[in-house]
Coordinates of C-alpha atoms in Angstrom, one line a residue:
M1 CA 20.6 -58.4 -31.7
K2 CA 19.5 -58.4 -28.1
Y3 CA 21.2 -55.0 -27.7
L4 CA 19.3 -53.6 -30.7
K5 CA 16.0 -54.8 -29.4
Y6 CA 16.8 -53.3 -26.0
S7 CA 17.7 -49.9 -27.6
I8 CA 14.5 -49.9 -29.6
I9 CA 12.4 -50.5 -26.4
L10 CA 14.2 -47.8 -24.5
A11 CA 13.6 -45.4 -27.4
L12 CA 9.9 -46.2 -27.5
I13 CA 9.6 -45.7 -23.7
S14 CA 11.5 -42.4 -23.9
F15 CA 9.4 -41.2 -26.9
K16 CA 6.2 -42.2 -25.1
G17 CA 7.3 -40.3 -22.0
F18 CA 8.3 -37.3 -24.1
S19 CA 4.9 -37.4 -25.8
Q20 CA 3.1 -37.5 -22.5
N21 CA 5.2 -34.6 -21.2
S22 CA 4.6 -32.7 -24.4
N23 CA 0.9 -33.2 -24.1
Q24 CA 1.1 -32.2 -20.5
F25 CA 2.9 -29.0 -21.1
S26 CA 0.8 -28.1 -24.1
S27 CA -2.4 -28.4 -22.3
Q28 CA -3.9 -25.0 -21.6
D29 CA -4.6 -25.8 -18.0
D30 CA -0.9 -26.1 -17.2
I31 CA 0.2 -23.0 -19.2
Y32 CA -1.8 -20.8 -16.9
V33 CA -4.3 -21.0 -14.0
K34 CA -7.7 -19.5 -14.2
P35 CA -9.1 -18.7 -10.8
K36 CA -12.6 -17.4 -10.9
L37 CA -11.5 -14.4 -8.8
V38 CA -8.2 -12.8 -7.8
V39 CA -8.4 -10.8 -4.6
G40 CA -5.6 -8.4 -3.7
V41 CA -5.6 -7.3 0.0
V42 CA -3.5 -4.4 1.1
V43 CA -3.3 -3.7 4.8
D44 CA -2.2 0.0 5.1
Q45 CA 0.8 0.5 7.4
M46 CA 1.3 -3.2 8.3
R47 CA 4.8 -4.0 9.4
Y48 CA 6.0 -7.5 8.8
D49 CA 6.4 -8.1 12.6
Y50 CA 2.7 -7.7 13.2
L51 CA 2.4 -11.2 11.7
T52 CA 4.8 -12.6 14.3
R53 CA 4.3 -10.3 17.3
F54 CA 0.6 -11.0 17.6
Y55 CA 0.7 -14.6 16.1
T56 CA -0.2 -16.4 19.4
K57 CA -3.3 -14.1 19.8
Y58 CA -4.6 -14.7 16.2
G59 CA -7.3 -17.3 15.5
D60 CA -6.8 -20.1 13.0
G61 CA -9.0 -18.7 10.2
G62 CA -7.4 -15.3 9.3
F63 CA -3.7 -14.5 9.2
K64 CA -2.7 -18.0 10.4
R65 CA -4.7 -19.7 7.6
L66 CA -3.0 -17.6 5.0
M67 CA 0.4 -18.4 6.4
N68 CA -0.2 -22.1 7.1
E69 CA -2.1 -23.0 3.9
G70 CA -0.5 -20.5 1.6
F71 CA 3.0 -19.2 0.8
N72 CA 4.7 -16.8 3.2
C73 CA 7.4 -14.5 1.8
K74 CA 9.1 -13.5 5.0
N75 CA 11.7 -11.1 3.7
N76 CA 9.6 -8.9 1.4
H77 CA 10.6 -5.3 1.0
F78 CA 9.8 -2.1 -0.9
N79 CA 12.6 -1.2 -3.2
Y80 CA 12.1 2.6 -3.4
I81 CA 11.6 5.8 -1.5
P82 CA 9.1 7.2 -0.5
T83 CA 7.2 4.5 1.3
K84 CA 3.8 6.1 1.3
T85 CA 0.2 5.0 0.6
A86 CA -0.2 6.1 -3.0
P87 CA 3.2 4.9 -4.3
G88 CA 2.7 1.7 -2.4
H89 CA -0.6 0.8 -3.9
A90 CA 0.5 1.8 -7.4
S91 CA 3.7 -0.3 -7.1
I92 CA 2.0 -3.4 -5.9
Y93 CA -0.4 -3.5 -8.8
T94 CA 1.8 -2.1 -11.6
G95 CA 4.9 -4.1 -10.8
T96 CA 7.2 -1.0 -11.0
T97 CA 8.4 1.8 -8.8
P98 CA 7.5 5.6 -8.9
K99 CA 10.3 6.0 -11.4
G100 CA 8.0 4.1 -13.8
H101 CA 4.4 4.6 -12.8
G102 CA 4.8 8.3 -11.8
I103 CA 3.0 8.3 -8.4
I104 CA 5.8 9.8 -6.5
G105 CA 3.8 10.6 -3.3
N106 CA 0.3 11.0 -2.0
D107 CA 0.6 14.5 -3.4
W108 CA 3.5 16.4 -4.9
Y109 CA 4.6 19.7 -6.4
D110 CA 3.8 19.9 -10.1
K111 CA 6.6 21.6 -11.9
T112 CA 4.4 22.6 -14.8
T113 CA 1.4 24.1 -13.0
K114 CA 3.5 25.4 -10.1
S115 CA 1.1 23.9 -7.6
S116 CA 0.6 20.9 -5.4
V117 CA -1.5 18.0 -7.0
Y118 CA -3.1 15.1 -5.4
C119 CA -2.3 11.6 -6.7
A120 CA -6.0 10.8 -7.6
G121 CA -7.4 14.3 -7.9
D122 CA -9.2 15.0 -11.2
D123 CA -11.3 18.1 -11.8
S124 CA -12.5 16.7 -15.1
V125 CA -14.8 14.3 -13.4
N126 CA -17.7 14.7 -11.0
A127 CA -18.6 12.9 -7.8
V128 CA -21.1 10.1 -7.8
G129 CA -23.0 9.4 -4.5
T130 CA -22.2 12.8 -2.9
T131 CA -22.1 16.5 -3.7
S132 CA -18.7 16.7 -2.0
D133 CA -15.5 17.2 -4.0
A134 CA -14.3 14.0 -2.3
G135 CA -15.6 12.2 -5.4
K136 CA -13.6 14.2 -8.0
M137 CA -11.1 11.4 -8.4
S138 CA -9.6 9.1 -11.0
P139 CA -6.3 7.2 -11.8
H140 CA -5.3 9.5 -14.6
R141 CA -1.9 10.5 -13.0
M142 CA -0.7 6.9 -12.9
L143 CA 1.3 6.4 -16.1
T144 CA 1.4 2.6 -16.4
T145 CA -1.1 -0.3 -16.4
T146 CA -1.9 -2.6 -13.5
F147 CA -2.3 -6.4 -13.7
S148 CA -6.0 -5.7 -13.3
D149 CA -5.8 -3.6 -16.5
E150 CA -4.0 -6.4 -18.3
N151 CA -6.7 -8.9 -17.2
R152 CA -9.4 -6.6 -18.6
L153 CA -7.5 -6.4 -21.9
F154 CA -6.8 -10.1 -22.0
T155 CA -10.5 -11.0 -21.4
Q156 CA -11.9 -8.4 -23.9
N157 CA -13.3 -6.6 -20.9
Q158 CA -15.3 -9.6 -19.8
G159 CA -13.4 -10.0 -16.6
K160 CA -14.5 -7.4 -14.1
T161 CA -12.4 -5.2 -11.8
I162 CA -13.7 -3.6 -8.7
G163 CA -11.6 -1.5 -6.2
I164 CA -12.7 -0.9 -2.6
S165 CA -11.1 1.0 0.3
I166 CA -11.7 3.6 3.0
K167 CA -9.2 5.8 1.2
D168 CA -9.9 7.0 -2.4
R169 CA -6.3 6.3 -3.5
G170 CA -6.4 2.8 -1.9
A171 CA -9.4 2.0 -4.2
I172 CA -8.5 3.8 -7.4
L173 CA -4.9 3.1 -8.0
P174 CA -5.0 -0.7 -7.6
A175 CA -8.1 -1.0 -9.8
G176 CA -6.3 0.7 -12.6
H177 CA -7.4 2.6 -15.6
T178 CA -10.0 0.1 -17.0
A179 CA -11.8 -0.8 -13.8
N180 CA -15.6 -1.2 -13.8
A181 CA -15.7 0.8 -10.6
A182 CA -13.8 2.0 -7.6
Y183 CA -15.5 2.9 -4.3
W184 CA -14.2 4.7 -1.3
F185 CA -15.7 5.9 2.0
H186 CA -16.9 9.4 2.5
G187 CA -17.4 10.1 6.2
K188 CA -18.3 13.5 7.7
D189 CA -22.1 13.6 8.1
E190 CA -22.8 11.1 5.3
G191 CA -21.0 7.8 6.1
V192 CA -21.4 6.4 2.5
F193 CA -19.3 4.8 -0.2
I194 CA -18.9 7.0 -3.2
S195 CA -17.3 7.0 -6.7
S196 CA -16.8 9.3 -9.7
T197 CA -18.0 9.8 -13.2
Y198 CA -14.7 8.4 -14.4
Y199 CA -16.4 5.0 -13.9
Q200 CA -20.1 5.6 -14.0
Q201 CA -22.9 8.2 -14.0
E202 CA -24.7 6.8 -10.9
L203 CA -24.2 4.3 -8.2
P204 CA -25.5 0.7 -8.8
K205 CA -28.5 -0.3 -6.9
W206 CA -26.6 -2.6 -4.5
V207 CA -24.3 0.3 -3.5
E208 CA -27.4 2.6 -2.9
R209 CA -28.9 -0.2 -0.8
F210 CA -25.8 -0.5 1.3
N211 CA -25.5 3.3 1.8
A212 CA -29.2 3.4 2.8
S213 CA -28.8 0.6 5.3
K214 CA -27.8 1.2 8.9
T215 CA -24.6 -0.8 8.6
V216 CA -22.2 2.1 8.9
K217 CA -24.2 3.8 11.7
S218 CA -24.2 0.6 13.7
Y219 CA -20.4 0.9 14.2
L220 CA -20.8 4.2 16.1
K221 CA -20.6 2.3 19.4
D222 CA -18.1 1.6 22.1
W223 CA -14.6 0.5 21.1
N224 CA -13.2 -1.6 23.8
T225 CA -10.5 -4.3 23.5
L226 CA -11.6 -7.5 21.9
Y227 CA -10.1 -9.6 24.7
N228 CA -9.1 -8.7 28.3
I229 CA -6.6 -5.8 28.0
K230 CA -4.3 -7.6 30.5
T231 CA -3.7 -10.3 27.9
Y232 CA -2.3 -7.7 25.4
T233 CA 1.3 -8.3 26.5
E234 CA 2.7 -7.7 23.0
S235 CA 2.1 -3.9 23.3
G236 CA 3.0 -1.1 25.7
D237 CA 1.0 0.6 28.5
D238 CA -2.4 1.9 27.5
L239 CA -1.7 5.2 29.2
N240 CA 1.5 6.8 27.9
D241 CA 2.9 10.0 26.4
F242 CA 3.2 8.8 22.8
E243 CA -0.4 8.9 21.5
H244 CA -2.8 11.5 20.2
G245 CA -6.2 10.1 20.9
F246 CA -9.5 11.8 20.1
D247 CA -10.8 15.3 20.7
G248 CA -13.3 15.2 23.5
K249 CA -11.5 12.5 25.5
E250 CA -8.8 13.5 28.0
T251 CA -6.7 10.3 27.7
A252 CA -6.0 8.0 24.8
T253 CA -7.2 4.9 26.8
F254 CA -9.8 2.3 26.4
P255 CA -12.8 2.3 26.1
Y256 CA -13.9 4.9 23.4
D257 CA -17.5 6.0 23.2
L258 CA -17.5 6.5 19.4
K259 CA -21.1 7.8 19.2
R260 CA -20.3 10.6 21.6
L261 CA -16.9 11.3 20.3
S262 CA -18.1 11.5 16.7
K263 CA -19.6 14.9 17.4
T264 CA -16.2 16.4 18.0
N265 CA -14.2 14.2 15.5
D266 CA -15.9 14.9 12.1
G267 CA -18.8 12.6 12.4
F268 CA -18.5 9.3 10.6
D269 CA -14.8 10.0 9.9
I270 CA -14.0 8.8 13.4
L271 CA -14.7 5.3 12.2
K272 CA -11.7 5.5 10.0
T273 CA -9.4 5.6 13.0
T274 CA -10.9 2.5 14.6
P275 CA -11.0 -1.2 13.7
Y276 CA -14.6 -0.7 12.6
G277 CA -13.4 1.0 9.5
N278 CA -12.0 -2.3 8.4
S279 CA -15.3 -4.0 9.3
I280 CA -17.1 -1.6 7.0
V281 CA -14.7 -2.5 4.1
T282 CA -15.3 -6.2 4.7
D283 CA -19.1 -5.6 4.7
F284 CA -18.9 -3.6 1.5
A285 CA -16.5 -6.0 -0.3
M286 CA -18.9 -8.9 0.3
E287 CA -21.8 -6.9 -1.0
A288 CA -19.6 -6.1 -4.1
I289 CA -19.0 -9.8 -4.8
E290 CA -22.7 -10.4 -4.6
G291 CA -23.9 -7.3 -6.4
E292 CA -21.3 -7.6 -9.3
D293 CA -21.5 -11.4 -9.6
L294 CA -17.7 -11.6 -9.1
G295 CA -16.2 -15.0 -9.4
K296 CA -19.4 -16.6 -10.8
D297 CA -18.0 -17.8 -14.1
D298 CA -14.7 -19.1 -15.7
I299 CA -13.6 -15.6 -16.7
T300 CA -11.3 -14.3 -14.0
D301 CA -12.5 -11.2 -12.1
V302 CA -10.3 -9.0 -9.9
L303 CA -11.3 -7.5 -6.6
T304 CA -8.9 -5.1 -4.8
V305 CA -9.5 -4.5 -1.1
S306 CA -7.4 -2.0 0.9
Y307 CA -7.9 -1.9 4.7
S308 CA -6.9 1.7 5.5
S309 CA -8.0 2.0 9.2
T310 CA -4.8 0.3 10.3
D311 CA -2.9 3.3 9.0
Y312 CA -5.1 5.8 10.7
V313 CA -4.8 4.0 14.0
G314 CA -1.0 3.7 13.6
H315 CA -0.7 7.5 12.9
N316 CA -2.9 8.3 15.9
F317 CA -1.6 5.8 18.5
G318 CA 1.7 4.5 17.3
V319 CA 3.3 1.1 16.6
N320 CA 3.5 0.0 20.2
S321 CA 0.0 0.9 21.3
K322 CA -2.8 -1.3 22.7
E323 CA -5.0 0.3 20.0
V324 CA -2.8 -1.1 17.2
Q325 CA -2.7 -4.5 18.8
D326 CA -6.5 -4.6 19.1
T327 CA -7.0 -3.4 15.6
Y328 CA -4.9 -6.3 14.2
L329 CA -6.6 -8.8 16.4
R330 CA -10.0 -7.6 15.1
L331 CA -8.6 -7.5 11.5
D332 CA -7.7 -11.1 11.9
K333 CA -11.4 -11.8 12.6
E334 CA -12.4 -9.8 9.5
L335 CA -10.1 -11.8 7.3
E336 CA -11.5 -15.0 8.7
R337 CA -15.0 -13.7 7.9
F338 CA -14.0 -12.7 4.4
L339 CA -12.2 -15.9 3.6
K340 CA -15.2 -18.0 4.8
Y341 CA -17.4 -15.8 2.5
L342 CA -15.1 -16.4 -0.4
D343 CA -15.1 -20.2 0.2
K344 CA -18.9 -20.2 0.2
T345 CA -19.7 -17.8 -2.7
V346 CA -16.7 -18.3 -5.1
G347 CA -15.7 -21.8 -3.9
E348 CA -12.8 -23.0 -1.8
G349 CA -9.8 -23.5 -4.1
Q350 CA -11.4 -21.4 -6.9
Y351 CA -9.9 -18.0 -6.0
T352 CA -6.4 -16.7 -5.6
L353 CA -5.6 -14.1 -2.9
F354 CA -2.5 -12.2 -1.9
L355 CA -2.1 -10.0 1.2
T356 CA 0.6 -7.3 1.6
A357 CA 1.0 -3.7 2.8
D358 CA 1.7 -0.4 1.2
H359 CA 4.4 0.5 3.7
G360 CA 5.4 -0.1 7.3
A361 CA 6.0 2.4 10.1
V362 CA 8.5 3.6 12.6
E363 CA 8.1 3.3 16.3
V364 CA 7.2 6.7 17.8
P365 CA 10.6 8.5 18.0
A366 CA 9.9 9.8 21.5
Y367 CA 9.4 6.2 22.6
L368 CA 12.6 5.1 20.9
E369 CA 14.4 7.8 22.8
S370 CA 13.0 6.6 26.0
Q371 CA 14.5 3.2 25.2
H372 CA 17.9 4.9 24.5
I373 CA 17.6 4.2 20.8
P374 CA 18.8 7.1 18.5
A375 CA 15.8 9.0 17.2
G376 CA 14.5 12.5 16.8
Y377 CA 12.3 15.0 15.1
F378 CA 13.2 17.1 12.0
N379 CA 12.0 20.7 12.3
K380 CA 10.9 21.7 8.8
K381 CA 10.4 25.4 9.7
E382 CA 13.9 25.7 11.0
F383 CA 15.2 23.8 7.9
K384 CA 13.6 26.2 5.5
T385 CA 14.9 29.2 7.4
Q386 CA 18.4 27.9 7.5
L387 CA 18.3 26.9 3.8
N388 CA 17.0 30.3 2.7
E389 CA 19.8 32.0 4.5
F390 CA 22.3 29.8 2.7
M391 CA 20.7 30.6 -0.6
S392 CA 20.9 34.4 0.0
S393 CA 24.5 34.4 1.2
T394 CA 25.7 32.0 -1.6
F395 CA 23.7 33.1 -4.6
G396 CA 22.4 36.5 -3.6
A397 CA 18.7 35.5 -3.7
S398 CA 16.4 33.7 -1.2
D399 CA 13.6 33.0 -3.7
L400 CA 15.4 30.4 -5.9
I401 CA 13.5 27.6 -4.2
E402 CA 10.0 27.1 -5.5
N403 CA 8.9 24.3 -3.2
I404 CA 10.0 21.9 -0.5
S405 CA 7.9 18.8 0.0
N406 CA 8.3 15.0 0.3
N407 CA 11.9 15.5 1.2
Q408 CA 12.6 17.1 -2.1
I409 CA 13.7 20.6 -3.1
F410 CA 12.4 22.1 -6.3
L411 CA 14.4 25.0 -7.7
D412 CA 13.0 27.9 -9.7
R413 CA 14.8 27.1 -13.0
A414 CA 13.6 30.2 -14.8
K415 CA 15.2 32.4 -12.1
L416 CA 18.4 30.4 -12.2
K417 CA 18.5 30.9 -15.9
A418 CA 17.8 34.6 -15.6
M419 CA 20.6 35.0 -13.1
K420 CA 22.9 32.9 -15.3
L421 CA 23.4 30.3 -12.6
D422 CA 24.3 26.8 -13.7
L423 CA 21.7 24.2 -12.5
S424 CA 24.2 21.5 -11.7
M425 CA 26.5 23.8 -9.8
V426 CA 23.6 25.1 -7.7
Q427 CA 22.4 21.5 -7.0
D428 CA 25.9 20.5 -5.9
K429 CA 26.4 23.4 -3.5
I430 CA 23.0 22.7 -1.9
V431 CA 24.0 19.0 -1.5
K432 CA 27.2 20.0 0.2
E433 CA 25.3 22.4 2.5
L434 CA 22.7 19.9 3.5
E435 CA 25.3 17.2 4.3
G436 CA 26.0 19.2 7.5
Y437 CA 22.4 19.6 8.7
N438 CA 21.2 17.8 11.8
Y439 CA 19.2 14.6 11.1
I440 CA 19.9 14.5 7.4
Y441 CA 21.4 11.1 6.6
K442 CA 21.7 11.1 2.8
V443 CA 21.3 13.9 0.2
Y444 CA 21.6 13.7 -3.6
A445 CA 21.2 16.0 -6.6
A446 CA 18.8 14.8 -9.3
S447 CA 21.6 14.9 -11.8
T448 CA 23.4 12.2 -9.8
L449 CA 20.4 9.9 -9.9
V450 CA 19.9 10.5 -13.7
H451 CA 23.5 9.8 -14.6
Q452 CA 24.5 7.1 -12.2
A453 CA 23.0 3.6 -11.7
F454 CA 23.0 2.4 -8.1
T455 CA 22.5 -1.2 -7.2
S456 CA 22.3 -1.2 -3.4
G457 CA 21.6 0.9 -0.4
I458 CA 19.5 4.0 0.1
E459 CA 20.9 5.3 -3.2
E460 CA 19.2 2.6 -5.2
L461 CA 15.9 3.2 -3.4
L462 CA 16.1 7.0 -4.1
E463 CA 16.8 6.3 -7.7
N464 CA 13.9 3.9 -8.0
G465 CA 11.6 6.5 -6.5
Y466 CA 12.9 9.3 -8.7
N467 CA 10.7 10.2 -11.7
Q468 CA 12.6 12.5 -14.1
K469 CA 9.6 14.6 -15.0
R470 CA 7.9 14.9 -11.6
S471 CA 10.6 14.7 -8.9
G472 CA 12.6 17.6 -7.5
D473 CA 16.2 18.8 -7.9
I474 CA 17.5 17.7 -4.5
L475 CA 16.4 14.5 -2.6
Y476 CA 17.3 13.9 1.1
E477 CA 16.7 11.2 3.6
F478 CA 16.6 11.4 7.4
E479 CA 18.7 9.4 9.9
P480 CA 17.1 6.2 11.3
G481 CA 14.3 6.9 13.8
V482 CA 13.8 10.5 12.6
T483 CA 10.6 11.9 11.3
S484 CA 9.3 15.3 10.4
S485 CA 5.8 14.7 11.7
G486 CA 4.3 15.5 15.1
K487 CA 5.8 14.1 18.3
K488 CA 3.0 11.5 18.9
G489 CA 1.9 8.6 16.8
S490 CA 3.9 6.7 14.1
A491 CA 5.0 7.9 10.6
H492 CA 6.5 6.4 7.5
S493 CA 8.2 7.3 4.1
T494 CA 11.8 6.2 4.4
G495 CA 13.9 3.4 2.9
L496 CA 14.8 1.9 6.3
N497 CA 13.6 -1.6 7.3
Y498 CA 10.8 -0.5 9.5
D499 CA 9.2 1.1 6.5
T500 CA 10.2 -1.3 3.7
H501 CA 9.7 -4.7 5.4
V502 CA 6.0 -5.8 5.0
P503 CA 4.1 -9.1 4.7
L504 CA 3.6 -10.9 1.5
L505 CA 1.2 -13.9 1.6
F506 CA -0.1 -15.8 -1.4
F507 CA -3.1 -18.1 -1.0
G508 CA -5.5 -20.2 -3.0
K509 CA -5.6 -21.6 -6.5
G510 CA -2.2 -22.1 -8.2
V511 CA -0.3 -21.3 -5.0
K512 CA 2.2 -23.7 -3.3
H513 CA 2.3 -24.2 0.5
G514 CA 5.5 -23.0 2.0
S515 CA 7.7 -20.1 3.0
T516 CA 10.9 -18.4 2.1
L517 CA 13.5 -16.0 3.6
Q518 CA 14.7 -15.2 0.2
K519 CA 14.4 -11.5 -0.4
T520 CA 11.4 -10.5 -2.5
R521 CA 10.3 -7.1 -3.7
I522 CA 6.9 -5.4 -3.7
I523 CA 7.2 -5.0 -7.5
D524 CA 7.3 -8.8 -7.9
I525 CA 3.7 -9.2 -7.0
A526 CA 2.1 -8.0 -10.2
P527 CA 4.3 -10.1 -12.5
T528 CA 3.6 -13.1 -10.3
I529 CA -0.1 -12.7 -10.6
S530 CA 0.2 -12.0 -14.4
G531 CA 2.3 -15.2 -14.8
L532 CA -0.3 -17.2 -12.8
L533 CA -3.1 -15.9 -15.1
G534 CA -1.0 -16.2 -18.3
I535 CA -1.7 -12.6 -19.2
S536 CA 0.7 -9.7 -20.3
F537 CA 2.7 -8.2 -17.5
P538 CA 1.8 -4.5 -16.7
N539 CA 3.4 -2.4 -19.4
G540 CA 5.9 -0.8 -17.1
A541 CA 6.6 -3.7 -14.8
T542 CA 10.2 -4.1 -13.7
G543 CA 9.6 -6.9 -11.1
Q544 CA 10.1 -10.6 -11.7
P545 CA 7.6 -13.4 -11.2
L546 CA 8.2 -15.4 -8.0
E547 CA 8.2 -18.8 -9.6
F548 CA 8.8 -20.6 -6.3
V549 CA 5.4 -19.4 -5.1
L550 CA 3.4 -21.0 -7.9
K551 CA 2.4 -24.6 -8.5

């Protein structure tokens, strides 16, 4: 009898607990999180080690705040080739690789039109805010949705999406197809943010007010180091042989008189290659939050912010430069300013933010050589000459190649057919030929990537970057430390760690505090945010939600 009573009591306790858990898990608040605003921050060309190399010089309110109060994925990588700006931004927000979203480069050879196309170029729209063709842009070449698109669909277009960047592609691709607007910076003699008729017929009043203000012009001033240059012990000598610098200045050394140098460096465009380009983006992003009433109600809005000046500075001065270090120390201050603004206007704990990069960068190969590390420069002109000679001697024609770009070779299939040459045979012979060329590390025929499934190494990354309709017939990769760009400044595009390993920080509502060395992929970001919001994953997403990041 006592046993029966005890069993009944246990059953009641268990049922009560189950009921409480059932109610808990059935409550809408626990099924998904509804931040008032999701902010995606992409830092163009940010290597992961910029977080750690400059850590002791950062303040407490920028990168350190994100790392210490948010979740730090320390082993985050791109899982495809090429690691460039447009594919990077598209992959972050779509949750898939170029194989799925179709943005296979910043520009690429179009096999249908037989011409080069730009990732965001669109002649069917007109510029808004300028008479320049710099405004003839849209996301129409991106084949899949972004998580910002899915949020728009989920909220019946009540949740807004605004994209902002110095670069057009850095604003347009993250914001997706359904964005309310995307704005990018047009320098030259104007120094304004512009858009296109894809989004609207005229600029909103708040954008016109910003453009009419003296904000941008105020940054045409001296660029000197934020702190005493002697304390910049995490970077190389200011005067060295590995930097381009600016026209009109004999050496690439601090300080830089930007007002004077702007006259010989395309006017306001000079600001892109300084930390002040990032400051302009922060200024404009805060105006966008105010002007568009972002994060002011319970329907989630999305703001995408891409800091592009870090990329321009990296290409100009190189990974190990004093200029790169100063740019990141100043960006740290910009992030602190931005986070404080979000705390004040949206509310601390009411927004969710992630920070990542669209790719990393290689140390200047000439610098690596000076440190006895294998590196070099691939001569594209000599490569084309050598390859054409091979085509003539092997197939009796030197005009069988339509285009070489983005480390891809496009064959003239009509001519191959007319000459009764088998496509696979030609591809295979070219692969065997290129295997012997200097600085070429890996080379594959498109047919190999179509018919085989790779699960590791460079081969997997090439396959993930290969789009069957848009990519070339032959794909090749350089040896570590090798680029085909100029002999000064840094470059990127490979599947090696210096290009693939980038930061990934989650912060704010619904995010745990912590870190992991578990490998994560750039394509996991969009499903993670989608899972947080309880919305559909982007329609082509192949990444997986990082469940350990979320509360």
